[in-house]
Coordinates of C-alpha atoms and ligand atoms in Angstrom, one line a residue:
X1 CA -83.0 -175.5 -114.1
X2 CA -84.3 -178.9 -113.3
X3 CA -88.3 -180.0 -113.5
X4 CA -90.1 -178.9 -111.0
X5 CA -90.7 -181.0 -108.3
X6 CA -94.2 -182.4 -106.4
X7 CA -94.7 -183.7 -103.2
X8 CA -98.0 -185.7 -101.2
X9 CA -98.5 -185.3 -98.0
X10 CA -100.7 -188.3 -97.1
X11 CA -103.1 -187.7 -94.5
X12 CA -104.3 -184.3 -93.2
X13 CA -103.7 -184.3 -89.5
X14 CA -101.1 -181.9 -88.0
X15 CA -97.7 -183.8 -88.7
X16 CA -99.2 -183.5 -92.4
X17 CA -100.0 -180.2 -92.1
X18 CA -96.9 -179.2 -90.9
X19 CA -94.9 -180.8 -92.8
X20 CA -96.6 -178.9 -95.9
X21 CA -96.2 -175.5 -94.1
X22 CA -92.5 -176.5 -94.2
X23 CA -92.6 -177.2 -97.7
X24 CA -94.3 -174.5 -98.7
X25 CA -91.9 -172.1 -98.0
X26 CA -89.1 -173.4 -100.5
X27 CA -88.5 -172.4 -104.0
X28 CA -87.6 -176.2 -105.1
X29 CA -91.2 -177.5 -104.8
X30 CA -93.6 -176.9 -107.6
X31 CA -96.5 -178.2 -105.3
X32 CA -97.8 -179.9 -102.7
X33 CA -100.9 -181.9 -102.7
X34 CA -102.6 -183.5 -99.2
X35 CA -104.3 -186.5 -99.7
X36 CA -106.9 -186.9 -96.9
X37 CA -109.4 -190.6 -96.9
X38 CA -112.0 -188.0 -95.2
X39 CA -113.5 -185.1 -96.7
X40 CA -112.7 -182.7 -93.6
X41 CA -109.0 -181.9 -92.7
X42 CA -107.0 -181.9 -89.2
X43 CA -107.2 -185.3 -88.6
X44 CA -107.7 -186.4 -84.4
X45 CA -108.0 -182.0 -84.0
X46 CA -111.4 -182.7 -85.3
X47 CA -112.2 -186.2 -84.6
X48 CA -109.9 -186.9 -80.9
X49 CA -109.6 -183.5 -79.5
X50 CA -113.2 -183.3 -77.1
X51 CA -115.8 -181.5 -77.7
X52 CA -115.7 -178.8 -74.4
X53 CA -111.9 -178.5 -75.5
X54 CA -112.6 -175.7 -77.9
X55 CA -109.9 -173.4 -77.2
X56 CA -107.5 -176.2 -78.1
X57 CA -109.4 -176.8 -81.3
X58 CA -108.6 -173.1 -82.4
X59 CA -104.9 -174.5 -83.5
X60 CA -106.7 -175.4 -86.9
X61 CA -106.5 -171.5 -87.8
X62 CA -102.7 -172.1 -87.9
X63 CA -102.6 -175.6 -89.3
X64 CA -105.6 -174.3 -92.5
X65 CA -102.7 -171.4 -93.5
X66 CA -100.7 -173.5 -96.1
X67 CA -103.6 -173.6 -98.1
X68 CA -103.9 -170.1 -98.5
X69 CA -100.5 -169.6 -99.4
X70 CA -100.4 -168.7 -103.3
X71 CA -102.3 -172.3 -104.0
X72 CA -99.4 -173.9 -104.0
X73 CA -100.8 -176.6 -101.3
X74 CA -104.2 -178.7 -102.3
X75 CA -106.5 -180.1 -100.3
X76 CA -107.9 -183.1 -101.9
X77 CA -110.5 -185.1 -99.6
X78 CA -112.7 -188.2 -100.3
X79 CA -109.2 -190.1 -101.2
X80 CA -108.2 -193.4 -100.0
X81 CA -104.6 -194.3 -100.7
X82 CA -104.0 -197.5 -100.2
X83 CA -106.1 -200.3 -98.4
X84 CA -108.4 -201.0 -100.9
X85 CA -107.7 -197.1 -102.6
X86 CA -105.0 -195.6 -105.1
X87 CA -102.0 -198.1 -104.3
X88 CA -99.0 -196.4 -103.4
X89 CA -97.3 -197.3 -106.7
X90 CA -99.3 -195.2 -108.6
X91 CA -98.7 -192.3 -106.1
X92 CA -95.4 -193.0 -107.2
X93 CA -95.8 -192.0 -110.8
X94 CA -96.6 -188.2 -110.0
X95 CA -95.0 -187.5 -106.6
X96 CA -91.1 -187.4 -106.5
X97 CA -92.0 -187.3 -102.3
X98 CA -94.7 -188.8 -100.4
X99 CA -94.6 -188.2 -96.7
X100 CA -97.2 -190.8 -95.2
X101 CA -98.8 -189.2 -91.9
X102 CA -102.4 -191.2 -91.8
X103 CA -101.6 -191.3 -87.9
X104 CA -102.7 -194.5 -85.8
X105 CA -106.5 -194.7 -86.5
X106 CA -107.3 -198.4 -84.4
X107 CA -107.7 -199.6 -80.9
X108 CA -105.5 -201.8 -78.9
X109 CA -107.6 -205.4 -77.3
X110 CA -107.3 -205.9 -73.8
X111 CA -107.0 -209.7 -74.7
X112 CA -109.4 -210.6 -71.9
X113 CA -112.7 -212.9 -72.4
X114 CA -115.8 -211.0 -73.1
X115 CA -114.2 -208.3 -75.4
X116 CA -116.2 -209.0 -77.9
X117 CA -119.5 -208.5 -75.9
X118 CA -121.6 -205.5 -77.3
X119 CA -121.4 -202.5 -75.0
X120 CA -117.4 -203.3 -75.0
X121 CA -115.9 -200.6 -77.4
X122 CA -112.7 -199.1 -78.0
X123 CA -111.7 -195.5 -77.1
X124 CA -110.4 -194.4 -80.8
X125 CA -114.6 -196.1 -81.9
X126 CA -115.9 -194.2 -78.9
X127 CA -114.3 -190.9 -79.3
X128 CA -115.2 -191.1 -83.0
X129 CA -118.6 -191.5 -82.1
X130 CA -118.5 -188.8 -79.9
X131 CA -116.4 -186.5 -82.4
X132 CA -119.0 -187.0 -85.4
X133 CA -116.7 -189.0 -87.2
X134 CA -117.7 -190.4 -90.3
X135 CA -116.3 -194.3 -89.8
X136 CA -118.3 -194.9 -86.5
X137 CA -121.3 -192.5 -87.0
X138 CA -123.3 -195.5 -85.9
X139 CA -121.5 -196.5 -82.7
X140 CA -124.5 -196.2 -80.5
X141 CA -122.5 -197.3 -77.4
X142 CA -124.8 -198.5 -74.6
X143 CA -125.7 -196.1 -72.1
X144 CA -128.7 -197.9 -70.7
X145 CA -126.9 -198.9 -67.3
X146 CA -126.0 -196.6 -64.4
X147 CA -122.4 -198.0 -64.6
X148 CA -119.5 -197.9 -67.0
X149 CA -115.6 -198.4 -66.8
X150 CA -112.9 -196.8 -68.5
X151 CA -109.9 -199.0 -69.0
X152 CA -106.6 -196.7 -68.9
X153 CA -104.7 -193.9 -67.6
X154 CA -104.1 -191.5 -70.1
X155 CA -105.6 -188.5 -71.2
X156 CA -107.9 -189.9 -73.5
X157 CA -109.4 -192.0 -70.3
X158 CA -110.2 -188.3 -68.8
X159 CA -111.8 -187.2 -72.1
X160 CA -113.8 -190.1 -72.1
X161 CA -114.9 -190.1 -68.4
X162 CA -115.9 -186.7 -68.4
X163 CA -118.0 -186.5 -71.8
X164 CA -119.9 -189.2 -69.9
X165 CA -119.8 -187.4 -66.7
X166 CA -121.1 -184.2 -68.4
X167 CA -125.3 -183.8 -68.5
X168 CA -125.8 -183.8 -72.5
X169 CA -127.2 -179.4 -72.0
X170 CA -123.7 -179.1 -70.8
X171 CA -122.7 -180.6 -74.0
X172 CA -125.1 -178.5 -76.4
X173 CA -122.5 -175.6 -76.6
X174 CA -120.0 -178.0 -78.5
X175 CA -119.7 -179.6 -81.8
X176 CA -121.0 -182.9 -81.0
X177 CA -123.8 -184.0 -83.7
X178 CA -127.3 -183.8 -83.0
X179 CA -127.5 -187.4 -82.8
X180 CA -124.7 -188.0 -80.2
X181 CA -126.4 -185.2 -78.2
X182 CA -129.8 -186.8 -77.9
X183 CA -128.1 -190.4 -77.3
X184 CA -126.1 -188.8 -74.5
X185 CA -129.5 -187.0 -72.8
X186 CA -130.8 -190.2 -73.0
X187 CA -127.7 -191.5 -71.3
X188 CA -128.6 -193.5 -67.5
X189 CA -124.6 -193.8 -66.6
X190 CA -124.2 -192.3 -63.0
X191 CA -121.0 -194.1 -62.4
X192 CA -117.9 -193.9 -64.3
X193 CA -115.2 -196.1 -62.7
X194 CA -111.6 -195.3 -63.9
X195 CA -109.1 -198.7 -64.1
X196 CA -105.8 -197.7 -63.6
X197 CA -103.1 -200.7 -63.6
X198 CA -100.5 -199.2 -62.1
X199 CA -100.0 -196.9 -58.6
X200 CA -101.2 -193.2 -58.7
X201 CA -97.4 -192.2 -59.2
X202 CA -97.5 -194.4 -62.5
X203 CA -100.7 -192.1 -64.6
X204 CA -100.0 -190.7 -67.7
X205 CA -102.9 -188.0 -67.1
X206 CA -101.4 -184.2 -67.3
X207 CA -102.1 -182.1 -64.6
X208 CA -104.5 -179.2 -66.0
X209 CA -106.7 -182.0 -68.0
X210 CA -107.1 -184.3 -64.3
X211 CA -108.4 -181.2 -62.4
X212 CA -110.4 -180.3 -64.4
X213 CA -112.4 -183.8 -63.5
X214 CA -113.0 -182.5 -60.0
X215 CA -113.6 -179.0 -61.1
X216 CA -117.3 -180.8 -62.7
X217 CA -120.5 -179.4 -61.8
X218 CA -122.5 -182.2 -59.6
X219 CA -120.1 -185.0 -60.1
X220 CA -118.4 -186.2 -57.0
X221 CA -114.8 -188.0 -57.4
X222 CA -114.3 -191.1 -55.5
X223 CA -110.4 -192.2 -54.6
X224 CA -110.8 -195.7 -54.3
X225 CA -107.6 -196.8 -51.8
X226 CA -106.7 -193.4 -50.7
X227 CA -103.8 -195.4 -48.8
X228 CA -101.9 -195.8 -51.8
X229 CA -102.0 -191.9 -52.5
X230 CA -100.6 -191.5 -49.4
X231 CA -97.6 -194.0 -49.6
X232 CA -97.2 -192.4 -53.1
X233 CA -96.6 -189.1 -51.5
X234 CA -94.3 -190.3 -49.0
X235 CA -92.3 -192.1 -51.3
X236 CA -92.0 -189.3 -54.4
X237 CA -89.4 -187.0 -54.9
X238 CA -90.4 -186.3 -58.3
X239 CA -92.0 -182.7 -59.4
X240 CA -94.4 -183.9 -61.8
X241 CA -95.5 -186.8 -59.7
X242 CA -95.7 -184.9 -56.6
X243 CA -98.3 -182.8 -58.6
X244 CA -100.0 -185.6 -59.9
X245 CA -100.3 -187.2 -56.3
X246 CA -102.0 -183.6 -54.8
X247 CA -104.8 -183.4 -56.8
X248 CA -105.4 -187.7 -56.0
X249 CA -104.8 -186.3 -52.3
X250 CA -107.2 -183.5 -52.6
X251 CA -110.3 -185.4 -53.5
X252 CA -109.3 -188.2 -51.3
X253 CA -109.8 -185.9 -48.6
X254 CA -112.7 -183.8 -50.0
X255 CA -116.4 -184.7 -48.5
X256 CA -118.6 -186.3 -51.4
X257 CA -121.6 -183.9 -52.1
X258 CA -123.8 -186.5 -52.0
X259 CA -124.1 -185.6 -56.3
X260 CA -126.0 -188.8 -58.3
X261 CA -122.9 -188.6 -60.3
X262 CA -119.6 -189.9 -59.8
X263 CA -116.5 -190.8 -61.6
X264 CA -114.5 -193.4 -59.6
X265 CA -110.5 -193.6 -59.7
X266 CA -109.7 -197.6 -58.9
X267 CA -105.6 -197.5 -58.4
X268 CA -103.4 -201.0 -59.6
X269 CA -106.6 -202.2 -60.4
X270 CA -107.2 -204.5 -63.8
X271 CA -110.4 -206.4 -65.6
X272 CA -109.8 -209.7 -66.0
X273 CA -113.0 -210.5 -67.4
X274 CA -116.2 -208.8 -69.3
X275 CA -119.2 -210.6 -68.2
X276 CA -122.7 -210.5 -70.2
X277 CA -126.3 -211.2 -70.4
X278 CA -127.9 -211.8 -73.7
X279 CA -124.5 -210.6 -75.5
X280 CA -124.2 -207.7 -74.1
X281 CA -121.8 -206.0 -70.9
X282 CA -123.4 -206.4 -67.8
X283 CA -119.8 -206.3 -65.5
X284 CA -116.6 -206.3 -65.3
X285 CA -114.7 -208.6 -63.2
X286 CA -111.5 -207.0 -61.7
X287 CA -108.2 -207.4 -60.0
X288 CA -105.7 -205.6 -57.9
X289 CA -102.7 -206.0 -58.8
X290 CA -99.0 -206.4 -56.6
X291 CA -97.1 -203.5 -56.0
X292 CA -94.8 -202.4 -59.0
X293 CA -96.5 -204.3 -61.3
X294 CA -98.3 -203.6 -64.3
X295 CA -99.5 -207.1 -64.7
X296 CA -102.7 -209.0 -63.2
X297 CA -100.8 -210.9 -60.6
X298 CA -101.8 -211.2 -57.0
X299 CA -104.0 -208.9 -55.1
X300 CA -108.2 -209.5 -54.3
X301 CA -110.6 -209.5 -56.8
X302 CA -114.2 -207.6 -57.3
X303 CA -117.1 -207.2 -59.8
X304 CA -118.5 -203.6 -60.9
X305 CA -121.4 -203.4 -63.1
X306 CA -121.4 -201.9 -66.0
X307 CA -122.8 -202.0 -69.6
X308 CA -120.2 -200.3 -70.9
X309 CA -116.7 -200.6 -71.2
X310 CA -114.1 -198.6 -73.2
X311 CA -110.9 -199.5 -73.2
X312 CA -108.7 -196.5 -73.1
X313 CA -105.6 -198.3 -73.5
X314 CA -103.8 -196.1 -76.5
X315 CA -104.5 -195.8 -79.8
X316 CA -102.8 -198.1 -83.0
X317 CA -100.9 -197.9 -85.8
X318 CA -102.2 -199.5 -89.0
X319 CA -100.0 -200.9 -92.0
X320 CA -100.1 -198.9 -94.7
X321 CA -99.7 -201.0 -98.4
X322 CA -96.6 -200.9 -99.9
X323 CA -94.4 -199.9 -96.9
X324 CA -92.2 -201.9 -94.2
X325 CA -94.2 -201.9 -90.5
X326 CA -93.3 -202.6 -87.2
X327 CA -96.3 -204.5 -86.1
X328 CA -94.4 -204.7 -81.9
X329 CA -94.6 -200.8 -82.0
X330 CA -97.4 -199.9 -84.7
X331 CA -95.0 -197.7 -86.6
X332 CA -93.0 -197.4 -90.3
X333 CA -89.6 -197.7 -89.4
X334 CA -87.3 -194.9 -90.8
X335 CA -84.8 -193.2 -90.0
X336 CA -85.2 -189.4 -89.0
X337 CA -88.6 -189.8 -91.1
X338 CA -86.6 -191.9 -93.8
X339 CA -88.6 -194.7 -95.3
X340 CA -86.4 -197.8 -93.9
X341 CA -85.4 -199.4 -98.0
X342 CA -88.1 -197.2 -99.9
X343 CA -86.3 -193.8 -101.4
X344 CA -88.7 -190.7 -101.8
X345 CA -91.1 -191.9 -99.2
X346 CA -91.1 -190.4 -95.6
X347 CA -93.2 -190.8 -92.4
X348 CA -94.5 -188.5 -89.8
X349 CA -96.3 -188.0 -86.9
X350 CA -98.1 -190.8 -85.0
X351 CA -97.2 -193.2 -87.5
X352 CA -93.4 -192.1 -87.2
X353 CA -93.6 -191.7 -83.2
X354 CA -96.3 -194.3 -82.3
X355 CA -99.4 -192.7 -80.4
X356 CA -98.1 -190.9 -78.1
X357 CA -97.3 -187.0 -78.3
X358 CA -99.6 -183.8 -78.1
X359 CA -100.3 -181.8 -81.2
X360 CA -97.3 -179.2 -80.6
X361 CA -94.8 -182.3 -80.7
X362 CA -96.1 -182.9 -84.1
X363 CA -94.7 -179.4 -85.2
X364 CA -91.2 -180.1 -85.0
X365 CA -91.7 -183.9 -86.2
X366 CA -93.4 -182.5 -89.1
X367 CA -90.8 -179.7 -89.8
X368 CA -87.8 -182.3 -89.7
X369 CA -89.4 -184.3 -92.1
X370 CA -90.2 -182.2 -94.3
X371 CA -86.9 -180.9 -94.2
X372 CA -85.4 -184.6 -94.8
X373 CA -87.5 -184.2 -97.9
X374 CA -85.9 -180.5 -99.2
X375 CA -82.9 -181.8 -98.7
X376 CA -83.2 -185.3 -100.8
X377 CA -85.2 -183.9 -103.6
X378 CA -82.7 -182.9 -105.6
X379 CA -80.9 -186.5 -106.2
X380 CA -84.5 -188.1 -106.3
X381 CA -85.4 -189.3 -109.5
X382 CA -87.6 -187.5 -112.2
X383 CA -91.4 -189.0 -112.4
X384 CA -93.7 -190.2 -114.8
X385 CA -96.6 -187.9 -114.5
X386 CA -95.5 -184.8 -112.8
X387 CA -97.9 -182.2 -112.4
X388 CA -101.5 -180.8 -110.9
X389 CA -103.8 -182.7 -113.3
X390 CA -102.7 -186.0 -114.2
X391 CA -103.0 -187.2 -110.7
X392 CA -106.8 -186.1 -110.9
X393 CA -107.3 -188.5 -113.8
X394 CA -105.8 -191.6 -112.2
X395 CA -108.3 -190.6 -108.9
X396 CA -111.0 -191.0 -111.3
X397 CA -110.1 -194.3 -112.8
X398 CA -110.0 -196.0 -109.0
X399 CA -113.6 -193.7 -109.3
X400 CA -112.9 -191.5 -106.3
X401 CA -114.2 -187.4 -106.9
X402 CA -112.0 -185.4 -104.8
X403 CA -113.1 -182.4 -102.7
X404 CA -110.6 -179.6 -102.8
X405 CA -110.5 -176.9 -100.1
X406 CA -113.2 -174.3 -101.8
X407 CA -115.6 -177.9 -101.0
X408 CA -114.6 -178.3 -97.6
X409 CA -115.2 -174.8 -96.6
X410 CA -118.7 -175.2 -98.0
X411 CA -118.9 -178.4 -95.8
X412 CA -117.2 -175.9 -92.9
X413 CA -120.2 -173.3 -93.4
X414 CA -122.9 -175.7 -93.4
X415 CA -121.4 -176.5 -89.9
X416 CA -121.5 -173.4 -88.4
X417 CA -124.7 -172.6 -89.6
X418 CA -126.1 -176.1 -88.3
X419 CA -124.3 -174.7 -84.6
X420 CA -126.8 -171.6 -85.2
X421 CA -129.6 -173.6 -83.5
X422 CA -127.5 -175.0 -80.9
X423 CA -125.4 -171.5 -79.6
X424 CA -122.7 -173.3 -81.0
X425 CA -119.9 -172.2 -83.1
X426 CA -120.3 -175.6 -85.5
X427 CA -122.5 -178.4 -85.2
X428 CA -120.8 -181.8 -86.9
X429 CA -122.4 -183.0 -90.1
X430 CA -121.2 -187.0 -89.5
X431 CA -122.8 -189.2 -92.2
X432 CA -120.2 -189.1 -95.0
X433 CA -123.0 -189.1 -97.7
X434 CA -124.6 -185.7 -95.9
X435 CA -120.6 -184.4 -95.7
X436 CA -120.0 -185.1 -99.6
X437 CA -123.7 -183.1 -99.9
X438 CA -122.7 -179.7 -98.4
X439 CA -119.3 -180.3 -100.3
X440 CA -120.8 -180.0 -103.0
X441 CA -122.7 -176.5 -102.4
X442 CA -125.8 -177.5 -101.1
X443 CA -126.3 -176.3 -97.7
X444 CA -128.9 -178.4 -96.3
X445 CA -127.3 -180.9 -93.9
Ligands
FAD504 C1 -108.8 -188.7 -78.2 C2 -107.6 -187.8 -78.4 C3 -107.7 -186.5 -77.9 C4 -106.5 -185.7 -78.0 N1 -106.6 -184.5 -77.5 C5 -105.5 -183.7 -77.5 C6 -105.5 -182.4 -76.9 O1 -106.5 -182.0 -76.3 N2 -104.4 -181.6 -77.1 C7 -103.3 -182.0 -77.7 O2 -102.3 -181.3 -77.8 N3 -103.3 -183.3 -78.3 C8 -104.3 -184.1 -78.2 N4 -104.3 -185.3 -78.8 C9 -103.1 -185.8 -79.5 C10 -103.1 -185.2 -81.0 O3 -104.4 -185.3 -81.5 C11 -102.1 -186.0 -81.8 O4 -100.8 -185.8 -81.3 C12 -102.1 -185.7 -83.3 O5 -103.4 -185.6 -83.8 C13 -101.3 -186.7 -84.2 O6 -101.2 -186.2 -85.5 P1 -101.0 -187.1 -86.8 O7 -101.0 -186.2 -87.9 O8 -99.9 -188.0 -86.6 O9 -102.3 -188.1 -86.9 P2 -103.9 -187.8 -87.0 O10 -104.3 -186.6 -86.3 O11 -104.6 -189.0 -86.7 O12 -104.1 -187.5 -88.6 C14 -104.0 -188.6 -89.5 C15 -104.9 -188.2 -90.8 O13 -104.6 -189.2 -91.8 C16 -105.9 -189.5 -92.4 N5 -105.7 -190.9 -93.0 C17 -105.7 -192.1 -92.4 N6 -105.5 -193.1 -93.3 C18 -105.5 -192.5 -94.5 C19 -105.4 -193.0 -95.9 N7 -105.2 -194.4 -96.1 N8 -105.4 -192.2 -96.9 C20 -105.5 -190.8 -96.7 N9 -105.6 -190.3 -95.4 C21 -105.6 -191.1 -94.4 C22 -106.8 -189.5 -91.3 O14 -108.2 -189.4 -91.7 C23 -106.4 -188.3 -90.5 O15 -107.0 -187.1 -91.0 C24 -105.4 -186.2 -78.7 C25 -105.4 -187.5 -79.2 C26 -106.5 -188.3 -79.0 C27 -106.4 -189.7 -79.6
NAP505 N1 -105.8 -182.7 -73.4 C1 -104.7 -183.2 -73.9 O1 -103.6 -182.6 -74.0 C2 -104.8 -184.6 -74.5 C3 -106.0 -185.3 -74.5 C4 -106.1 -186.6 -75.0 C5 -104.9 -187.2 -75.5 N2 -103.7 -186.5 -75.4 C6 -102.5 -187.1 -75.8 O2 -102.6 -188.2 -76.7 C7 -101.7 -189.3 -76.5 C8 -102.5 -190.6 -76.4 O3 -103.3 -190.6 -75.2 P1 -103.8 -192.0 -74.6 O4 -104.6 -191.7 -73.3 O5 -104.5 -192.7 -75.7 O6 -102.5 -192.8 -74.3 P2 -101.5 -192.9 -73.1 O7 -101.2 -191.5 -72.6 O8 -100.3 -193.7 -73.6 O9 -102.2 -193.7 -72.0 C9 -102.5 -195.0 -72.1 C10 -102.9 -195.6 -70.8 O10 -103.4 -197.0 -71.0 C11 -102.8 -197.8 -70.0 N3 -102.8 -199.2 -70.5 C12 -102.1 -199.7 -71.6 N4 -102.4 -201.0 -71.8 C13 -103.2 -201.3 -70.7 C14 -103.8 -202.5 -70.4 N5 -103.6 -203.6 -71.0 N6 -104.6 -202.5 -69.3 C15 -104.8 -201.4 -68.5 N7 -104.3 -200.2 -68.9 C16 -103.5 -200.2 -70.0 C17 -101.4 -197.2 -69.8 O11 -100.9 -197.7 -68.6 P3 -99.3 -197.9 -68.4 O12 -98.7 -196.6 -68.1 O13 -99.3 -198.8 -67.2 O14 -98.7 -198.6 -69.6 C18 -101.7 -195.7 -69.8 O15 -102.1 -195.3 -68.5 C19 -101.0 -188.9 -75.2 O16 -99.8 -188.3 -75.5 C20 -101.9 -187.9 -74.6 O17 -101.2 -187.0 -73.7 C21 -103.6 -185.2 -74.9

C-alpha cells in the first residue's frame, strides 16, 4: 500500500472546483485542500457573474458539493500563494499535486493616450466593484456625467452596459452591496455608448444575453449605422450570425420611446483618445474603422462625452511565481493541463484556456485535469510534509489564519440575512476586514 497521497487545488473558481469534484471520487487521494487568496469561494460566479443573473449564480449548489463529501476536500480561504504569499516551493513540501486555477484576475490597456485619466477603469475593476469584491471595494467609478462608453464586444460589455442602464430600485433585488447601490442611485449616466471595432457580424455577444438589452424597461437602443446591419444580413450565410444580425435589425427598425435612457451600439467604431479636464474623463475621441478591419485605420472621426470609460476588452492572465508563462497569450503553458518542465504541477481553467469560455466549459477542463493528475500520482514522488496539519503550521509562519468552510458559511449567513432588509436572497459583505468578521462567528456586518 503506498502513502497516501494529497493534492491543492489553487484557487476556488469552477475549474478548481471541478477538478476537486473529480478528485474526490478516487480511492488514491488521501485529500484535497483548495487554497483560495479570498475568503469566499466560486471565484468570477461570485465576483463576474452580474448581479440580475441570479439563476445562473445557482450553479454554486453544484460546485459547494465536494466539500460535503466525507471532508475529504478543505476549504481554506484568506491564503495567498504566491505573489508576495506561501511561495510555491513550500506548497511543494506537502502536496504531491498542485493544480493552479487562480483564473485571469487583470485587465487588458487599450494603449491609447488618456488611459490613465480617472474615470477610465477596467472591466475586471469595474465589475469587481459592482460584484462586492474585496480588491476594488473602493472603485467609486464616476457616474457624475450623463455619458459613458464601453469599450468591447463581448458579453462582459452587455453586463456592464446594462448594470448602468438599470435604475439602482431595479438593482435592490440583487446582491450588489449597499454601497454600490447607493453610488448607482446616485448615478447621472443616461447614455451608454457601446464601441464595437469590428462589423455587427464580427460580436462576440451570445444571443439570449443581447436581447435581453432591448427587453429593458425605459431604455431605448440606438443602432448607430443601421446600413451596416443591413449589408451584414445580405452578405451572411452563417446561423449564429444571422441571429446575431436580427436582433441588430430589430432595434434598428424599432421607434425610440422617447425613454431618457439609452444604450448606444457604435459598429467598426474605435477610441483613439481619452480626453480630460482636471484629470479626469470628459470624452472620448473616436474612429471608424475600414471595412474588415479590426484596426484604427481609415474612416471619419467623432467625439462623445463621457466621464466614464470601461474598457471591456477581455480579461488577463497573471504570472503565477514559480511557473513558466506565456505573457503573448496570458496563460501557463502545458500540455493537456501538464505543467510545461515542472512535474506534479497542473493548470486549469482560464489560466489553462486564456479568458475565454463559459462556466460549463470549465467542467470538462477541470475533469481532464484532474484526471491527468489520477493518472500521474502514482510515479510522483513522495513529499516532505504529507498530511492535513502541517500545511496549517507553515500558513502561520507567512502569518496567514485560514477560514475553512464551517467560517465561510457563517460569512454566507451573515449575507443572507444582510439581503433580509433588501428582499434579497444575499446582500455582499465587501470590505475584507468586515468578511474576516462574520467568518469568524460574529454576525454583525
Ligand atoms: C464579468 C464576467 C461575467 C461572466 N458571466 C458568466 C455567465 O453569466 N455565465 C457563464 O457561464 N460564464 C460567465 N463568465 C465566465 C466564467 O465566469 C468563467 O468561465 C469562469 O469563472 C472561469 O473559471 P476559473 O476557475 O478559471 O477562474 P475564476 O472564476 O477567476 O477563479 C479563480 C479563483 O482563483 C483565486 N485566486 C487568484 N489568485 C490566487 C492566488 N494567488 N492564491 C489563491 N487563490 C487565488 C481567485 O480569487 C478566484 O477565486 C463570466 C466571466 C466574467 C469575467
Ligand atoms: N452571460 C454569459 O454567459 C456571460 C457573461 C459574461 C461573460 N461571459 C463569457 O466570459 C468570457 C469573457 O468575456 P469578455 O466579454 O471579457 O471577452 P470576449 O468575449 O473575448 O470579448 C472581448 C471583446 O473585446 C474586443 N476587443 C479586444 N481588444 C479590443 C480593443 N483593443 N479595442 C476594442 N475592442 C477590443 C473584442 O473584439 P474582437 O472580436 O474584434 O477581438 C471582443 O469583442 C466570454 O467567453 C464570455 O462569453 C459569459
Amino acid at each position: 500500500m503506498s502513502d497516501p497521497k494529497y493534492v491543492a487545488v489553487v484557487g476556488a473558481g469552477p475549474s478548481g472546483l471541478y477538478a476537486a469534484a473529480t478528485l474526490v471520487s478516487s480511492d488514491q487521494v488521501a485529500g484535497v485542500d483548495v487554497l483560495e487568496r479570498l475568503p469566499a469561494p466560486y471565484g468570477l460566479v461570485r465576483y463576474g457573474v452580474a448581479p440580475d443573473h441570479r439563476k445562473t449564480k445557482e450553479v454554486v449548489r453544484i460546485l459547494q458539493r465536494p466539500f460535503g463529501d466525507g471532508g475529504k476536500v478543505r476549504f481554506l480561504g484568506n491564503v495567498h500563494i504566491g505573489d508576495g504569499g506561501v511561495p510555491l516551493a513550500r506548497l511543494r513540501e506537502h502536496y504531491q499535486a498542485i493544480i493552479h486555477a487562480t483564473g485571469c484576475p487583470s485587465d487588458r490597456d487599450l494603449g491609447v493616450p488618456g488611459e490613465r485619466l480617472a474615470g477610465s477603469v477596467g472591466s475586471a475593476a469595474m465589475v469587481g466593484w459592482y460584484s462586492g469584491h474585496p480588491d476594488h471595494a473602493g472603485l467609486a467609478p464616476s457616474l457624475d456625467h450623463t455619458g459613458a462608453v464601453v469599450v468591447g464586444a463581448g458579453n462582459v460589455a452587455l453586463d456592464i452596459a446594462r448594470v448602468l442602464s438599470l435604475p439602482a430600485e431595479a438593482l435592490a433585488a440583487t446582491d450588489i452591496p449597499d454601497s454600490v447601490l447607493d453610488h448607482l442611485a446616485a448615478s447621472r449616466v443616461r447614455n451608454v455608448h457601446i464601441l464595437i471595432r469590428r462589423g455587427p457580424q464580427d460580436v462576440k455577444f451570445t444571443p439570449v444575453e443581447l436581447r435581453q438589452l432591448g427587453e429593458l424597461d425605459g431604455v431605448d437602443i440606438v443602432v448607430h449605422r443601421p446600413d451596416l446591419v443591413a449589408a451584414a444580413i445580405a452578405a451572411s450565410s452563417e446561423r449564429r450570425e444571422q441571429v446575431i444580425l436580427s436582433v441588430f435589425a430589430g432595434w434598428a427598425a424599432r421607434a425610440t420611446t422617447g425613454a431618457d435612457r439609452r444604450i448606444h451600439l457604435h459598429f467598426r467604431c474605435s477610441p483613439t483618445r481619452l480626453e480630460g479636464e482636471n484629470g479626469r474623463v470628459r470624452g472620448v475621441v473616436v474612429r471608424s474603422n475600414d471595412a474588415g478591419s479590426n484596426q484604427q485605420s481609415g474612416g471619419g472621426t467623432g467625439r462623445l462625452a463621457a466621464g466614464l470609460v470601461v474598457r471591456a476588452i477581455g480579461y488577463l492572465g497573471k504570472p503565477v511565481d514559480g511557473l513558466p508563462f506565456d505573457a503573448s497569450t496570458g496563460t501557463v503553458p502545458n500540455d493537456l493541463g501538464r505543467v510545461n518542465g515542472l512535474p506534479g504541477n497542473y493548470v486549469t481553467g482560464w489560466l489553462r484556456r486564456g479568458p475565454s469560455g463559459v462556466i460549463g466549459t470549465n467542467r470538462a477542463d477541470g475533469g481532464e485535469v484532474a484526471a491527468a493528475v489520477l493518472q500521474d500520482l502514482p510515479a510522483l514522488p513522495e513529499v516532505l510534509r504529507p498530511g492535513p496539519d502541517p500545511v496549517l503550521e507553515t500558513f502561520a509562519e507567512y502569518g496567514l489564519e485560514p477560514v475553512d468552510w464551517q467560517d465561510w458559511l457563517q460569512l454566507d449567513a451573515g449575507e443572507r440575512q444582510l439581503g433580509q432588509a433588501r428582499g434579497a436572497d444575499r446582500v455582499k459583505v465587501a470590505e475584507w476586514t468586515q468578511m474576516l468578521t462574520l467568518c469568524r462567528g460574529s454576525m454583525t456586518a
